[in-house]
Amino acid sequence: MSIETQADLSAEMATIADDYAASVAAGEPVETGPRLDYPPYRSSLLRHPTKSLHHADPEEVELGAPAFGPTDVDPLEADLTIQHGGEPVGERMVVTGRVLDGDGRPVRHQLVEVWQANAAGRYVHKRDQHPAPVDPNFTGVGRCLTDGDGWYRFTTIKPGPYPWRNHRNAWRPAHVHFSLFGTEFTQRLVTQMYFPGDPLFDLDPIYQSIVDPAARDRLVATYDHSVTTHEWATGYRWDIVLTGSHRTVRESDVEHL
Amino acid sequence: MTSAAHPTHPAAPTPGQTVGPFFHYALPYAGDRDLVPPGAPGAIRLHGRVTDGAGTPVPDALLEIWQADPSGAVPRAEGSLHRDGFTFTGFGRASTDRRGVYSFSTLAPGPTRPGAAPFFAVTVFARGQLDRLFTRAYLPAGSPGVDATALDTDRLLASLPAERRATLVATADEQGYVFDVRLQGDDETVFLAFDGRRRSAGRD
């Protein structure tokens, strides 16, 4: 296949965005997640289901979720800057926020996993061939449990953007991968957190696969000076909302459906 | 997954994104796929191949399973990340190898109520897959502990045409069960959307 340009990809993404805006204007529902079928992300072409997802009522197993606790996670795993002999290179930052369910209830004592590139945009992964330096003091993997009020908190380094091979001159906006469990198996979420004002947002097919602008904004952290600490680290706030749980359906939920 | 946002929903959900190509140094962990030690009493193997729309194996997929124990009880014990070899936590995680093959060592799930069809709840992640996919791997008819009419009376299976139903039922082999995942194609695996709120409102 000939190598496509960013202009080719941007035109494709713009067409999809225009079609979506027109459908919403015509009264079609607002979308809340990424499209599974989003052709500008070329790796998705053969990896998306072509049949509609089948609506199912969760069974008892799916109304539960694996439990994690002190057996599983050492509190030190939440600090990605202390895993080696020295300080990693880059902008030290704290990322914190609350994990809530769709009813606004905190998701307590549940596992949050993160992974990311280093400040130069390089992953500690044998398949990452980007010729940017590996940082011997930074692996880029962390875990924590949310506290009794649903808060998570990581200390890490701001990751850099990096090139990938979707098309010619394709660059991913800087991001941190997040993996979350809820109180139900049905709430399982793997996603990516981005940084405010990234100039690569409009060019990136993975970010743009969430065609609704308000929905993709929900993946962007907020710079929070109250999280920033004196002479130590900048601070970002990012809250995460899992899908609604099925256990308790209140009358107030039912009547306006 | 795309679904309609409800205007009065208290908080809109955070969208998913692909797990990407670089999860291997982060999500897998020692013992991730061994819910019980291989060879332990009652241990079975649940394994299979993940393929794309061209039938090509997917070497960078990740599967998670979550299941009842053999008595049908839903586990509540922690310890999935640091297994002690004795506690059954019900959760496992396995990345596919270069042949697209995954494998778990686990126990066969039991029915969570009399007559229910036991299954493994399965989540699939992969590079190129923009959000996680949910599915189920049912134990086939004739398996120990599976009631003769369990599969026929299961609500999900009964709601599917026969050829699609078959994609959710594992097949028995000498060590346990085989469950292949086909992301796309004529025999595409049935993937699930859980929207219990709406169905609870009486739209079944």
Short mmCIF file of C-alpha atoms in Angstrom, two decimals:
data_model
loop_
_atom_site.label_atom_id
_atom_site.label_comp_id
_atom_site.label_asym_id
_atom_site.label_seq_id
_atom_site.Cartn_x
_atom_site.Cartn_y
_atom_site.Cartn_z
CA MET A 1 0.00 0.00 0.00
CA SER A 2 1.25 3.45 -0.81
CA ILE A 3 1.96 5.59 2.20
CA GLU A 4 -0.92 7.89 2.92
CA THR A 5 -0.38 11.44 4.07
CA GLN A 6 -1.75 13.25 7.06
CA ALA A 7 -3.87 15.30 4.63
CA ASP A 8 -5.50 12.08 3.34
CA LEU A 9 -6.26 10.95 6.86
CA SER A 10 -7.44 14.36 8.02
CA ALA A 11 -9.88 14.55 5.11
CA GLU A 12 -11.30 11.14 6.02
CA MET A 13 -11.68 12.13 9.66
CA ALA A 14 -13.34 15.43 8.69
CA THR A 15 -15.92 13.62 6.57
CA ILE A 16 -16.83 11.34 9.46
CA ALA A 17 -17.01 14.30 11.85
CA ASP A 18 -19.27 16.23 9.47
CA ASP A 19 -21.57 13.24 9.01
CA TYR A 20 -21.79 12.80 12.75
CA ALA A 21 -22.57 16.49 13.36
CA ALA A 22 -25.30 16.33 10.73
CA SER A 23 -26.82 13.21 12.30
CA VAL A 24 -26.93 14.82 15.74
CA ALA A 25 -28.46 17.96 14.23
CA ALA A 26 -31.10 15.70 12.69
CA GLY A 27 -31.97 14.33 16.11
CA GLU A 28 -29.88 11.14 16.15
CA PRO A 29 -28.41 10.14 19.54
CA VAL A 30 -25.18 11.59 20.85
CA GLU A 31 -22.38 8.98 20.98
CA THR A 32 -20.49 8.49 24.23
CA GLY A 33 -17.65 6.14 23.30
CA PRO A 34 -15.24 5.40 20.46
CA ARG A 35 -16.48 3.82 17.28
CA LEU A 36 -15.26 0.27 16.94
CA ASP A 37 -15.40 0.73 13.17
CA TYR A 38 -13.26 3.81 12.50
CA PRO A 39 -11.40 3.29 9.22
CA PRO A 40 -8.84 6.12 9.70
CA TYR A 41 -7.30 3.92 12.42
CA ARG A 42 -5.99 1.41 9.88
CA SER A 43 -5.28 -1.37 12.37
CA SER A 44 -8.99 -1.49 13.17
CA LEU A 45 -10.07 -2.46 9.65
CA LEU A 46 -9.90 -6.22 10.22
CA ARG A 47 -10.28 -6.08 13.99
CA HIS A 48 -13.70 -4.55 14.53
CA PRO A 49 -16.91 -6.58 14.78
CA THR A 50 -19.15 -5.96 11.79
CA LYS A 51 -22.27 -7.19 13.55
CA SER A 52 -24.00 -5.07 16.19
CA LEU A 53 -23.13 -5.73 19.79
CA HIS A 54 -25.77 -8.06 21.22
CA HIS A 55 -27.70 -6.60 24.12
CA ALA A 56 -27.53 -8.86 27.15
CA ASP A 57 -28.68 -8.67 30.74
CA PRO A 58 -25.72 -9.31 33.02
CA GLU A 59 -25.83 -12.58 34.94
CA GLU A 60 -24.76 -12.94 38.55
CA VAL A 61 -21.09 -13.39 37.71
CA GLU A 62 -21.08 -10.24 35.60
CA LEU A 63 -22.68 -8.28 38.44
CA GLY A 64 -19.56 -8.91 40.49
CA ALA A 65 -15.95 -7.96 39.87
CA PRO A 66 -12.58 -9.27 40.97
CA ALA A 67 -11.47 -7.96 44.34
CA PHE A 68 -8.01 -6.46 44.75
CA GLY A 69 -6.38 -5.42 47.99
CA PRO A 70 -3.14 -4.97 49.89
CA THR A 71 -2.17 -8.50 48.86
CA ASP A 72 -2.09 -7.31 45.27
CA VAL A 73 -0.69 -3.80 45.28
CA ASP A 74 2.18 -2.18 47.20
CA PRO A 75 1.51 1.54 47.79
CA LEU A 76 4.97 2.29 46.35
CA GLU A 77 3.75 1.10 42.93
CA ALA A 78 1.87 4.40 42.60
CA ASP A 79 5.15 6.30 42.29
CA LEU A 80 6.68 5.67 38.86
CA THR A 81 9.67 7.91 39.64
CA ILE A 82 11.23 5.75 42.38
CA GLN A 83 11.53 2.39 40.66
CA HIS A 84 15.22 2.70 39.80
CA GLY A 85 18.44 4.10 41.19
CA GLY A 86 17.99 7.69 40.08
CA GLU A 87 15.55 10.37 39.04
CA PRO A 88 13.92 9.91 35.65
CA VAL A 89 14.32 12.64 33.07
CA GLY A 90 11.37 14.90 32.35
CA GLU A 91 8.60 16.92 33.95
CA ARG A 92 7.67 15.28 37.24
CA MET A 93 3.90 15.35 37.70
CA VAL A 94 1.14 14.08 39.93
CA VAL A 95 -2.00 12.73 38.27
CA THR A 96 -4.97 12.30 40.54
CA GLY A 97 -8.73 12.05 40.36
CA ARG A 98 -11.79 10.13 41.40
CA VAL A 99 -13.25 7.00 39.92
CA LEU A 100 -17.05 7.15 39.96
CA ASP A 101 -19.77 4.91 38.66
CA GLY A 102 -22.53 6.17 36.38
CA ASP A 103 -24.62 7.19 39.37
CA GLY A 104 -21.85 9.31 40.80
CA ARG A 105 -20.90 6.86 43.53
CA PRO A 106 -17.20 6.43 44.29
CA VAL A 107 -15.61 3.18 43.17
CA ARG A 108 -13.79 2.16 46.35
CA HIS A 109 -10.67 0.02 46.83
CA GLN A 110 -10.51 -1.01 43.20
CA LEU A 111 -7.49 -1.53 40.94
CA VAL A 112 -6.11 1.19 38.65
CA GLU A 113 -3.20 0.31 36.34
CA VAL A 114 -1.24 2.80 34.21
CA TRP A 115 1.46 2.56 31.58
CA GLN A 116 3.13 5.20 29.43
CA ALA A 117 6.06 6.35 27.34
CA ASN A 118 8.93 8.26 28.92
CA ALA A 119 9.56 11.98 28.53
CA ALA A 120 11.15 11.38 25.12
CA GLY A 121 8.17 9.40 23.81
CA ARG A 122 9.78 5.98 24.12
CA TYR A 123 8.21 2.88 25.66
CA VAL A 124 10.16 0.16 27.43
CA HIS A 125 8.83 -2.37 24.92
CA LYS A 126 10.79 -4.43 22.46
CA ARG A 127 8.43 -3.48 19.68
CA ASP A 128 8.95 0.26 20.15
CA GLN A 129 11.52 1.18 17.50
CA HIS A 130 11.27 4.96 17.89
CA PRO A 131 14.88 6.22 18.00
CA ALA A 132 14.40 8.26 21.16
CA PRO A 133 16.36 7.46 24.31
CA VAL A 134 15.26 4.84 26.80
CA ASP A 135 15.49 6.26 30.32
CA PRO A 136 17.26 3.80 32.64
CA ASN A 137 15.42 5.39 35.56
CA PHE A 138 11.94 5.07 34.11
CA THR A 139 9.87 2.01 33.25
CA GLY A 140 6.49 3.70 32.97
CA VAL A 141 4.27 1.17 34.76
CA GLY A 142 2.26 1.81 37.92
CA ARG A 143 -0.64 0.51 39.94
CA CYS A 144 -2.75 1.68 42.83
CA LEU A 145 -6.01 1.00 44.61
CA THR A 146 -8.61 3.72 44.87
CA ASP A 147 -9.18 4.89 48.42
CA GLY A 148 -12.42 4.81 50.39
CA ASP A 149 -13.71 7.81 48.46
CA GLY A 150 -12.69 6.60 44.99
CA TRP A 151 -9.46 8.64 44.68
CA TYR A 152 -6.41 7.42 42.80
CA ARG A 153 -3.04 9.20 42.70
CA PHE A 154 0.15 8.58 40.71
CA THR A 155 3.49 10.35 40.70
CA THR A 156 5.16 10.07 37.31
CA ILE A 157 6.82 11.91 34.43
CA LYS A 158 4.90 13.68 31.70
CA PRO A 159 5.14 11.41 28.64
CA GLY A 160 6.23 12.70 25.24
CA PRO A 161 4.40 12.34 21.93
CA TYR A 162 5.71 9.65 19.59
CA PRO A 163 5.45 8.61 15.95
CA TRP A 164 3.58 5.55 14.75
CA ARG A 165 2.94 3.90 11.44
CA ASN A 166 -0.72 4.54 10.73
CA HIS A 167 0.20 6.94 7.91
CA ARG A 168 3.12 9.15 6.93
CA ASN A 169 4.14 11.52 9.74
CA ALA A 170 1.58 10.12 12.17
CA TRP A 171 2.19 11.19 15.79
CA ARG A 172 0.25 10.20 18.88
CA PRO A 173 -0.65 12.99 21.31
CA ALA A 174 1.07 12.47 24.67
CA HIS A 175 -1.03 10.11 26.79
CA VAL A 176 -1.09 7.78 29.76
CA HIS A 177 -2.86 4.43 29.36
CA PHE A 178 -5.33 3.62 32.15
CA SER A 179 -6.93 0.27 33.03
CA LEU A 180 -9.81 0.25 35.53
CA PHE A 181 -12.14 -2.19 37.22
CA GLY A 182 -15.51 -1.23 38.68
CA THR A 183 -17.82 -2.95 41.10
CA GLU A 184 -19.22 -4.97 38.19
CA PHE A 185 -17.45 -6.87 35.45
CA THR A 186 -19.56 -4.88 32.95
CA GLN A 187 -17.74 -1.68 33.96
CA ARG A 188 -14.28 -2.79 32.84
CA LEU A 189 -12.50 0.10 31.12
CA VAL A 190 -9.20 0.54 29.31
CA THR A 191 -8.59 4.04 28.02
CA GLN A 192 -6.02 6.83 27.58
CA MET A 193 -5.64 10.14 29.41
CA TYR A 194 -4.46 13.14 27.40
CA PHE A 195 -3.10 16.58 28.27
CA PRO A 196 -4.86 19.90 27.73
CA GLY A 197 -4.29 21.82 24.51
CA ASP A 198 -2.34 19.13 22.65
CA PRO A 199 -1.81 20.30 19.04
CA LEU A 200 -1.95 16.68 17.84
CA PHE A 201 -5.58 16.07 18.88
CA ASP A 202 -7.08 16.99 15.51
CA LEU A 203 -4.59 14.79 13.65
CA ASP A 204 -4.90 11.59 15.67
CA PRO A 205 -7.30 8.86 14.48
CA ILE A 206 -7.34 7.07 17.84
CA TYR A 207 -8.45 10.19 19.72
CA GLN A 208 -10.82 11.17 16.89
CA SER A 209 -12.42 7.70 16.89
CA ILE A 210 -14.57 9.22 19.65
CA VAL A 211 -16.54 11.29 17.18
CA ASP A 212 -18.47 13.30 19.75
CA PRO A 213 -16.40 16.36 20.78
CA ALA A 214 -17.78 16.46 24.33
CA ALA A 215 -17.09 12.76 24.79
CA ARG A 216 -13.46 13.00 23.70
CA ASP A 217 -12.96 16.05 25.92
CA ARG A 218 -13.63 13.70 28.82
CA LEU A 219 -10.27 12.04 28.16
CA VAL A 220 -8.35 15.29 28.69
CA ALA A 221 -6.94 16.00 32.14
CA THR A 222 -7.06 19.46 33.68
CA TYR A 223 -3.98 21.27 34.93
CA ASP A 224 -4.68 21.80 38.65
CA HIS A 225 -2.43 24.15 40.56
CA SER A 226 -3.80 22.86 43.85
CA VAL A 227 -2.32 19.45 42.94
CA THR A 228 1.00 21.02 41.90
CA THR A 229 3.50 20.93 44.77
CA HIS A 230 6.10 23.55 45.69
CA GLU A 231 9.45 22.92 44.02
CA TRP A 232 8.54 19.32 43.27
CA ALA A 233 5.85 18.38 40.70
CA THR A 234 3.16 19.80 38.47
CA GLY A 235 -0.36 18.51 39.03
CA TYR A 236 -3.13 17.20 36.81
CA ARG A 237 -6.67 16.21 37.74
CA TRP A 238 -8.61 13.60 35.80
CA ASP A 239 -11.85 12.04 36.98
CA ILE A 240 -13.07 8.79 35.48
CA VAL A 241 -16.70 7.73 35.20
CA LEU A 242 -17.45 4.07 34.61
CA THR A 243 -20.67 2.95 33.03
CA GLY A 244 -23.75 2.65 35.19
CA SER A 245 -24.08 -0.37 37.43
CA HIS A 246 -27.05 -2.67 37.06
CA ARG A 247 -27.65 -3.71 40.62
CA THR A 248 -29.99 -1.01 41.79
CA VAL A 249 -32.42 0.49 39.34
CA ARG A 250 -34.19 3.33 41.03
CA GLU A 251 -37.59 4.64 40.06
CA SER A 252 -36.01 7.95 39.15
CA ASP A 253 -33.85 6.14 36.61
CA VAL A 254 -36.70 4.27 35.07
CA GLU A 255 -39.28 6.92 34.50
CA HIS A 256 -37.33 9.11 32.12
CA LEU A 257 -35.93 6.35 29.95
CA MET B 1 -19.27 0.73 21.87
CA THR B 2 -21.58 3.53 20.98
CA SER B 3 -24.78 4.21 22.80
CA ALA B 4 -27.16 7.07 23.30
CA ALA B 5 -26.29 9.49 26.06
CA HIS B 6 -29.17 10.25 28.31
CA PRO B 7 -29.54 13.98 28.86
CA THR B 8 -30.38 13.58 32.54
CA HIS B 9 -27.77 10.91 33.24
CA PRO B 10 -25.85 12.18 36.26
CA ALA B 11 -22.43 11.64 34.72
CA ALA B 12 -21.49 10.63 31.20
CA PRO B 13 -19.11 7.69 31.02
CA THR B 14 -15.45 8.11 30.22
CA PRO B 15 -14.87 6.72 26.71
CA GLY B 16 -12.61 3.73 26.18
CA GLN B 17 -9.55 3.70 23.94
CA THR B 18 -7.49 0.90 22.42
CA VAL B 19 -5.08 -0.99 24.66
CA GLY B 20 -2.52 -0.25 21.93
CA PRO B 21 0.60 -2.23 20.99
CA PHE B 22 2.67 -1.60 24.11
CA PHE B 23 0.73 -3.22 26.97
CA HIS B 24 2.98 -6.27 27.26
CA TYR B 25 5.38 -4.79 29.78
CA ALA B 26 2.52 -3.40 31.88
CA LEU B 27 -0.58 -5.59 32.08
CA PRO B 28 0.74 -9.16 32.07
CA TYR B 29 2.19 -10.38 35.38
CA ALA B 30 3.62 -13.57 36.78
CA GLY B 31 0.84 -16.11 37.21
CA ASP B 32 -1.70 -13.97 35.39
CA ARG B 33 -3.16 -16.88 33.42
CA ASP B 34 -2.96 -19.49 36.15
CA LEU B 35 -6.08 -19.11 38.30
CA VAL B 36 -4.98 -22.43 39.73
CA PRO B 37 -1.55 -24.00 39.28
CA PRO B 38 -1.48 -26.18 36.14
CA GLY B 39 -1.96 -29.76 37.21
CA ALA B 40 -3.71 -28.87 40.47
CA PRO B 41 -6.66 -31.10 41.38
CA GLY B 42 -9.58 -30.15 39.12
CA ALA B 43 -7.45 -27.86 36.94
CA ILE B 44 -8.61 -27.49 33.37
CA ARG B 45 -7.20 -25.58 30.46
CA LEU B 46 -9.27 -22.90 28.71
CA HIS B 47 -7.53 -21.95 25.52
CA GLY B 48 -8.10 -20.80 21.98
CA ARG B 49 -7.03 -18.55 19.15
CA VAL B 50 -7.91 -14.95 18.42
CA THR B 51 -8.26 -14.18 14.69
CA ASP B 52 -9.10 -11.10 12.64
CA GLY B 53 -11.43 -10.64 9.68
CA ALA B 54 -8.94 -12.28 7.32
CA GLY B 55 -8.57 -15.29 9.60
CA THR B 56 -5.08 -14.13 10.57
CA PRO B 57 -4.05 -14.78 14.17
CA VAL B 58 -3.92 -11.70 16.38
CA PRO B 59 -0.59 -11.84 18.26
CA ASP B 60 -1.19 -8.68 20.29
CA ALA B 61 -4.52 -9.37 21.99
CA LEU B 62 -5.20 -9.68 25.71
CA LEU B 63 -8.02 -11.74 27.22
CA GLU B 64 -9.41 -11.54 30.72
CA ILE B 65 -11.74 -14.07 32.30
CA TRP B 66 -13.93 -13.72 35.36
CA GLN B 67 -15.92 -16.66 36.62
CA ALA B 68 -17.75 -18.50 39.37
CA ASP B 69 -15.98 -21.29 41.23
CA PRO B 70 -17.00 -24.94 40.66
CA SER B 71 -19.78 -24.63 43.26
CA GLY B 72 -21.26 -21.68 41.38
CA ALA B 73 -20.19 -19.10 43.96
CA VAL B 74 -18.81 -15.78 42.73
CA PRO B 75 -15.35 -15.34 44.30
CA ARG B 76 -14.74 -12.41 46.63
CA ALA B 77 -11.15 -13.07 47.60
CA GLU B 78 -8.34 -10.71 46.65
CA GLY B 79 -4.97 -11.97 45.48
CA SER B 80 -5.29 -12.21 41.68
CA LEU B 81 -2.03 -10.26 41.19
CA HIS B 82 -0.02 -12.20 43.78
CA ARG B 83 -1.50 -15.67 43.79
CA ASP B 84 -0.87 -17.84 46.82
CA GLY B 85 -1.59 -21.06 44.92
CA PHE B 86 -4.51 -21.96 47.18
CA THR B 87 -7.08 -19.15 46.91
CA PHE B 88 -9.38 -19.15 43.91
CA THR B 89 -9.99 -15.50 42.95
CA GLY B 90 -11.91 -16.11 39.71
CA PHE B 91 -9.92 -13.61 37.63
CA GLY B 92 -7.25 -14.26 35.04
CA ARG B 93 -5.46 -12.42 32.26
CA ALA B 94 -3.61 -13.87 29.27
CA SER B 95 -1.94 -12.23 26.29
CA THR B 96 -1.88 -14.07 22.97
CA ASP B 97 1.36 -15.44 21.59
CA ARG B 98 2.66 -15.04 18.05
CA ARG B 99 0.19 -17.69 16.89
CA GLY B 100 -2.70 -15.73 18.37
CA VAL B 101 -3.14 -18.38 21.06
CA TYR B 102 -4.06 -17.74 24.69
CA SER B 103 -4.31 -20.28 27.51
CA PHE B 104 -5.61 -20.28 31.08
CA SER B 105 -5.25 -22.87 33.84
CA THR B 106 -8.42 -22.68 35.90
CA LEU B 107 -11.35 -24.55 37.39
CA ALA B 108 -14.61 -25.20 35.55
CA PRO B 109 -17.26 -22.70 36.65
CA GLY B 110 -20.41 -24.09 38.23
CA PRO B 111 -23.99 -22.87 37.77
CA THR B 112 -24.73 -19.76 39.86
CA ARG B 113 -28.28 -21.05 40.43
CA PRO B 114 -29.86 -24.45 39.83
CA GLY B 115 -30.18 -25.11 36.11
CA ALA B 116 -28.14 -22.07 35.04
CA ALA B 117 -25.63 -22.51 32.22
CA PRO B 118 -22.09 -22.00 33.55
CA PHE B 119 -19.81 -19.70 31.56
CA PHE B 120 -16.60 -17.75 31.69
CA ALA B 121 -17.17 -14.01 31.33
CA VAL B 122 -14.55 -12.86 28.83
CA THR B 123 -13.15 -9.44 27.93
CA VAL B 124 -11.06 -9.02 24.78
CA PHE B 125 -8.55 -6.22 24.18
CA ALA B 126 -6.22 -5.78 21.20
CA ARG B 127 -4.21 -3.29 19.26
CA GLY B 128 -6.54 -2.11 16.51
CA GLN B 129 -9.59 -2.68 18.68
CA LEU B 130 -10.85 0.71 19.78
CA ASP B 131 -12.71 -0.45 22.89
CA ARG B 132 -12.90 -3.59 25.00
CA LEU B 133 -15.28 -6.31 23.86
CA PHE B 134 -17.34 -8.45 26.22
CA THR B 135 -18.36 -12.00 25.45
CA ARG B 136 -19.07 -15.31 27.21
CA ALA B 137 -17.56 -18.78 26.84
CA TYR B 138 -20.21 -21.31 27.89
CA LEU B 139 -19.34 -24.84 28.93
CA PRO B 140 -20.74 -27.22 26.30
CA ALA B 141 -23.65 -29.59 26.90
CA GLY B 142 -22.49 -32.81 28.47
CA SER B 143 -19.84 -31.15 30.63
CA PRO B 144 -19.78 -32.16 34.30
CA GLY B 145 -22.15 -29.94 36.25
CA VAL B 146 -24.01 -28.65 33.21
CA ASP B 147 -27.72 -29.36 33.40
CA ALA B 148 -29.13 -31.12 30.31
CA THR B 149 -31.39 -28.19 29.42
CA ALA B 150 -29.15 -25.39 30.70
CA LEU B 151 -27.93 -24.16 27.32
CA ASP B 152 -31.39 -24.34 25.76
CA THR B 153 -32.96 -22.26 28.49
CA ASP B 154 -30.18 -19.68 28.82
CA ARG B 155 -31.60 -16.25 28.04
CA LEU B 156 -28.69 -15.01 25.99
CA LEU B 157 -28.21 -18.19 23.98
CA ALA B 158 -31.95 -18.51 23.36
CA SER B 159 -32.00 -14.99 21.93
CA LEU B 160 -29.47 -15.87 19.22
CA PRO B 161 -29.82 -17.74 15.93
CA ALA B 162 -28.20 -21.18 16.09
CA GLU B 163 -25.14 -20.32 14.02
CA ARG B 164 -24.33 -17.32 16.17
CA ARG B 165 -25.07 -19.17 19.39
CA ALA B 166 -22.33 -21.65 18.54
CA THR B 167 -19.69 -18.90 18.70
CA LEU B 168 -20.30 -18.62 22.47
CA VAL B 169 -20.06 -22.29 23.36
CA ALA B 170 -16.63 -23.75 24.06
CA THR B 171 -15.75 -27.23 22.84
CA ALA B 172 -14.30 -29.88 25.09
CA ASP B 173 -10.82 -31.28 24.49
CA GLU B 174 -8.56 -33.58 26.47
CA GLN B 175 -7.37 -30.91 28.89
CA GLY B 176 -10.46 -28.77 29.15
CA TYR B 177 -12.12 -26.40 26.74
CA VAL B 178 -11.35 -24.58 23.52
CA PHE B 179 -12.85 -21.15 22.89
CA ASP B 180 -11.77 -19.28 19.76
CA VAL B 181 -12.44 -15.56 19.34
CA ARG B 182 -13.13 -14.28 15.83
CA LEU B 183 -13.13 -10.49 15.83
CA GLN B 184 -14.73 -10.19 12.42
CA GLY B 185 -16.18 -12.31 9.62
CA ASP B 186 -19.03 -14.67 8.83
CA ASP B 187 -18.49 -16.64 12.03
CA GLU B 188 -17.73 -13.55 14.08
CA THR B 189 -17.99 -14.09 17.85
CA VAL B 190 -21.06 -12.58 19.46
CA PHE B 191 -19.94 -9.58 21.50
CA LEU B 192 -22.14 -8.13 24.20
CA ALA B 193 -23.49 -4.77 25.28
CA PHE B 194 -24.80 -4.61 28.82
CA ASP B 195 -27.57 -2.07 29.04
CA GLY B 196 -29.50 -3.36 32.00
CA ARG B 197 -30.98 -0.01 32.86
CA ARG B 198 -33.04 0.16 29.76
CA ARG B 199 -34.06 -3.47 29.89
CA SER B 200 -34.96 -3.15 33.56
CA ALA B 201 -37.40 -0.46 32.51
CA GLY B 202 -39.53 -3.13 30.93
CA ARG B 203 -38.45 -3.11 27.32
CA ASP B 204 -37.57 -6.80 27.16
#
